[in-house]
PDB file of C-alpha atoms in Angstrom:
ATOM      1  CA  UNK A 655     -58.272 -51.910  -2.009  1.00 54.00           C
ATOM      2  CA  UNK A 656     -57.353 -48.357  -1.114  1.00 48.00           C
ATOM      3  CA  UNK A 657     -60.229 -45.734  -0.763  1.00 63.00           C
ATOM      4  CA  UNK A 658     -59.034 -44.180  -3.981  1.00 86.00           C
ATOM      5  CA  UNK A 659     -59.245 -47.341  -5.862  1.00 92.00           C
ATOM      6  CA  UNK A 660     -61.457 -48.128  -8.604  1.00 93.00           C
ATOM      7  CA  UNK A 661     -61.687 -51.795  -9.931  1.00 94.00           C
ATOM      8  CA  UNK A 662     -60.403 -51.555 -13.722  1.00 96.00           C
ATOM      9  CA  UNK A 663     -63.762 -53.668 -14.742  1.00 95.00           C
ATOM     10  CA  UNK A 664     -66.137 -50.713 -13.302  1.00 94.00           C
ATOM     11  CA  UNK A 665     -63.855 -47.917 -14.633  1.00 95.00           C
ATOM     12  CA  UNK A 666     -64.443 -49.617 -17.717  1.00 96.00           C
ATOM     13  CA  UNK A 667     -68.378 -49.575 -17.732  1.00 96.00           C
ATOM     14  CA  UNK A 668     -67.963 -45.722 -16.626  1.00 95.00           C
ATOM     15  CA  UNK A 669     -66.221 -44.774 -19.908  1.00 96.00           C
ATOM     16  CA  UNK A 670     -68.673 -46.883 -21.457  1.00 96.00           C
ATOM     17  CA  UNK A 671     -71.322 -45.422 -20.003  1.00 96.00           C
ATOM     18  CA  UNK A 672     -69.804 -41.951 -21.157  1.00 96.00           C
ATOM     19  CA  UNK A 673     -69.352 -43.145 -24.644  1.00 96.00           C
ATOM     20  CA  UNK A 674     -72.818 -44.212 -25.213  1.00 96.00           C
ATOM     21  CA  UNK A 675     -74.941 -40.891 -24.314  1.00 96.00           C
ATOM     22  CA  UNK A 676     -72.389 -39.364 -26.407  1.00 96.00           C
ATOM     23  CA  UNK A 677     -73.427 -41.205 -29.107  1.00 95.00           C
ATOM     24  CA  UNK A 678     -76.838 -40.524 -28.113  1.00 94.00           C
ATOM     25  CA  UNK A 679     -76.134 -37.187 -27.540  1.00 94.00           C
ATOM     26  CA  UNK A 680     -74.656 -36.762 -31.122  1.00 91.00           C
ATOM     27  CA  UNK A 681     -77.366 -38.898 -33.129  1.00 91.00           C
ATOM     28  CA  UNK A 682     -79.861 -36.214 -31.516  1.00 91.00           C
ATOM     29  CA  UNK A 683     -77.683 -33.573 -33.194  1.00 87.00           C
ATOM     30  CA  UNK A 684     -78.134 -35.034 -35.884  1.00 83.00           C
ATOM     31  CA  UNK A 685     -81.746 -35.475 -35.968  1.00 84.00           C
ATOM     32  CA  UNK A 686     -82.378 -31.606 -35.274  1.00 83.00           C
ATOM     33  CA  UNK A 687     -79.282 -30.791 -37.481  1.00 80.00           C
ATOM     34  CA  UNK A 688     -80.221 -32.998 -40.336  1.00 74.00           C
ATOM     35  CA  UNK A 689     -83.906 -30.959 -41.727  1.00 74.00           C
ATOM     36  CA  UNK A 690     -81.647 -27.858 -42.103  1.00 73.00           C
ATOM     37  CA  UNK A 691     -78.517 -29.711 -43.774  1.00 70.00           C
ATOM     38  CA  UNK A 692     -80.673 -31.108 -46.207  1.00 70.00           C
ATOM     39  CA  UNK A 693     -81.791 -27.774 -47.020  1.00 69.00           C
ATOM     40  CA  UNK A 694     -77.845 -27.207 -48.059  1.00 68.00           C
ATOM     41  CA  UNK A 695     -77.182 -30.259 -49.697  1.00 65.00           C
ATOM     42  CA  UNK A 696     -75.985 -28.891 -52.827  1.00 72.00           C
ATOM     43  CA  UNK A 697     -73.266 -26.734 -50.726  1.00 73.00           C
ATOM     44  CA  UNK A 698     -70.190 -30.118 -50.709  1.00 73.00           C
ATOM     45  CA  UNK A 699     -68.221 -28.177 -48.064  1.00 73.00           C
ATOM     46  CA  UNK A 700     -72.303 -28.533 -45.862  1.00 73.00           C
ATOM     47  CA  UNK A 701     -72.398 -31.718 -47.036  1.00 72.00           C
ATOM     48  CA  UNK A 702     -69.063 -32.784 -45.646  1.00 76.00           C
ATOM     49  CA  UNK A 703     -69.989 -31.449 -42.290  1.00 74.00           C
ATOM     50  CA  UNK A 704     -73.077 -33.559 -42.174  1.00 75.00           C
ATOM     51  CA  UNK A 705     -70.833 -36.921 -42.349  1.00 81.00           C
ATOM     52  CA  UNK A 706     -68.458 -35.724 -39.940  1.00 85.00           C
ATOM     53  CA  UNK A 707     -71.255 -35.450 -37.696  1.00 85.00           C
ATOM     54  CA  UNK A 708     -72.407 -38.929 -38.505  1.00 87.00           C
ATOM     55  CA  UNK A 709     -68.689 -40.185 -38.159  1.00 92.00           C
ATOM     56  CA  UNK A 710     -68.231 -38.762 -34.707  1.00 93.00           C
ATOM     57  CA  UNK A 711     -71.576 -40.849 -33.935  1.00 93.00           C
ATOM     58  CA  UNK A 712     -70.370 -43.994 -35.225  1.00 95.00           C
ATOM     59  CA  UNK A 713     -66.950 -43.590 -33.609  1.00 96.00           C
ATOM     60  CA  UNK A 714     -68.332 -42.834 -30.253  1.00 96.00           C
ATOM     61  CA  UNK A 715     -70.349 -46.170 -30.540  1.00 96.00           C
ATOM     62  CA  UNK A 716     -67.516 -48.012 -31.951  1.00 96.00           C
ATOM     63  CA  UNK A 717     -65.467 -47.114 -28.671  1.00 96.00           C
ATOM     64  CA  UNK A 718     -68.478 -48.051 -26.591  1.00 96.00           C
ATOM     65  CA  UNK A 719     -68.523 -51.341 -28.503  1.00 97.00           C
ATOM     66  CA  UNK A 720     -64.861 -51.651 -27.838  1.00 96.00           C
ATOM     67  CA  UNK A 721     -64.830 -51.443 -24.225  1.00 95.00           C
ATOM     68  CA  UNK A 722     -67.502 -53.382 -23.473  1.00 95.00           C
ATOM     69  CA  UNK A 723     -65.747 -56.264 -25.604  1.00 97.00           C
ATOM     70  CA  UNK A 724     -62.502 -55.389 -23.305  1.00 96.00           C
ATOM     71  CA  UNK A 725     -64.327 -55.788 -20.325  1.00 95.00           C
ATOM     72  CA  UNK A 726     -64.358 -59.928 -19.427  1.00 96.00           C
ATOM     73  CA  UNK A 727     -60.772 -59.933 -20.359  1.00 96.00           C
ATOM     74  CA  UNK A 728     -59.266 -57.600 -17.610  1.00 96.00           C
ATOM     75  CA  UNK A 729     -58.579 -59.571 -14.411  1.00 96.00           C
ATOM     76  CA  UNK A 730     -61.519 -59.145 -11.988  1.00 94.00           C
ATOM     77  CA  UNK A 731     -58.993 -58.154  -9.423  1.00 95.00           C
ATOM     78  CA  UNK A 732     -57.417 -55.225 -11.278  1.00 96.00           C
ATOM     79  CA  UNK A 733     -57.671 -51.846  -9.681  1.00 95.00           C
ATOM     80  CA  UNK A 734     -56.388 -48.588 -10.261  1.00 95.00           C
ATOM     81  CA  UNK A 735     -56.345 -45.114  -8.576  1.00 95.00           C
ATOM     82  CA  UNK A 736     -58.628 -42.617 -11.365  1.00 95.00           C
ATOM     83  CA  UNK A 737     -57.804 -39.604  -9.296  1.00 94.00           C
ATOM     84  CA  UNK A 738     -55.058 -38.348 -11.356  1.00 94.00           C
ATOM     85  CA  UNK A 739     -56.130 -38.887 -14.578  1.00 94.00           C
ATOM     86  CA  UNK A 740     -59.498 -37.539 -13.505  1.00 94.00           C
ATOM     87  CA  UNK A 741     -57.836 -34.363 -12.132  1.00 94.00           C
ATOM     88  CA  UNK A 742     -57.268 -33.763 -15.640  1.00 96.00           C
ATOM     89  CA  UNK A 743     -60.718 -33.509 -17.033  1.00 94.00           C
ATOM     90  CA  UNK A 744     -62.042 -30.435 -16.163  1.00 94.00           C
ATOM     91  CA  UNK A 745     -65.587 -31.652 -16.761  1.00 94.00           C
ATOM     92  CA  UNK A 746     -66.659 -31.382 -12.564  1.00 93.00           C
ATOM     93  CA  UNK A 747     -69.552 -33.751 -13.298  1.00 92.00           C
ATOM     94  CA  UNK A 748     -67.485 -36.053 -15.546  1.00 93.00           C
ATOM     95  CA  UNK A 749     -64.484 -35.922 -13.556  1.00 93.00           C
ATOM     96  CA  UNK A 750     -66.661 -37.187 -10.328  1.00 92.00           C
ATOM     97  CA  UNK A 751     -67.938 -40.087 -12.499  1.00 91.00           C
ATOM     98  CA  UNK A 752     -64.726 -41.119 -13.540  1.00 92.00           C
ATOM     99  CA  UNK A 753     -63.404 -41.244  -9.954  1.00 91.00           C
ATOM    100  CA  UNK A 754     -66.369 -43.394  -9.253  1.00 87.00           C
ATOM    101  CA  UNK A 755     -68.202 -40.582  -6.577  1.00 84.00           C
ATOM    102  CA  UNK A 756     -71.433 -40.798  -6.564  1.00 76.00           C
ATOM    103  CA  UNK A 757     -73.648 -37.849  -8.771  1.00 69.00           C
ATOM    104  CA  UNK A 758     -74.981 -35.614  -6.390  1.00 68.00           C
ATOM    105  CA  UNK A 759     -78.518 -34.830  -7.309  1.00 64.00           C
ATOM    106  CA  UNK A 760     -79.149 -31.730  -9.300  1.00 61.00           C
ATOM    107  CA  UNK A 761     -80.321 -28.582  -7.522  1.00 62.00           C
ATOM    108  CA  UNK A 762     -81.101 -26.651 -10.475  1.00 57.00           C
ATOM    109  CA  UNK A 763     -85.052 -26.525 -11.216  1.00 62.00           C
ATOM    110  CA  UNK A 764     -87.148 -28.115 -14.590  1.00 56.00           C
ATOM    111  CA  UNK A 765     -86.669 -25.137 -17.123  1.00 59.00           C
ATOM    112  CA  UNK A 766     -83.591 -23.290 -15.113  1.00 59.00           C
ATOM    113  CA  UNK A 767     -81.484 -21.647 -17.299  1.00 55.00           C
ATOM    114  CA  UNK A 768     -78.153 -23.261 -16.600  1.00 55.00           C
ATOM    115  CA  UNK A 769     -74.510 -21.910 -18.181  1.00 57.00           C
ATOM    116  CA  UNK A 770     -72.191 -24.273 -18.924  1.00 52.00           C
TER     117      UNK A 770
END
């Protein structure tokens, strides 16, 4: 296997990965969102928000669900090279995961302001 080579099976458990704290990352949106949408609950356009929130959450655990299901049925042997379709996600952090590089420890301190 080539140095830019990822095995399809690990690539798979990376999106995963991804796909899961985004679902965690969205039901904690939720949980600070949800005191002050309950405060508009008689607004329906609010309301609608609120379950589009909660779909997005079930979706991104759905697609978790799905690729771990996927997983034992791609050949163990299967590789691919991530680097282009990585270049395309212009995420630097994300991008490195998907190419399978290691995450280079944070240098920003506890309670940095960091811009995104």
């Amino acid at each position: 296997m080539s140095q830019s080579q990822v095995l399809v099976g690990d690539l798979l458990i990376t999106v995963e990965a991804e796909l899961v704290e985004l679902g965690r990352l969205a039901e904690q949106f939720q949980a600070v969102l949800g005191p002050a949408m309950l405060r508009a609950a008689d607004d329906f356009a609010c309301h609608q928000e609120a379950q589009i929130i909660d779909l997005i959450t079930q979706r991104l655990y759905g697609l978790s669900d799905f690729m771990r299901a996927l997983r034992p049925s791609v050949p163990e042997a299967w590789s691919v090279d991530p680097d282009p379709a990585a270049s395309v996600v212009t995420l630097a952090d994300l991008s490195c995961r998907l190419r399978g590089v290691p995450e280079q420890p944070s240098t920003h301190q506890a309670g940095e302001f960091e811009a995104f």
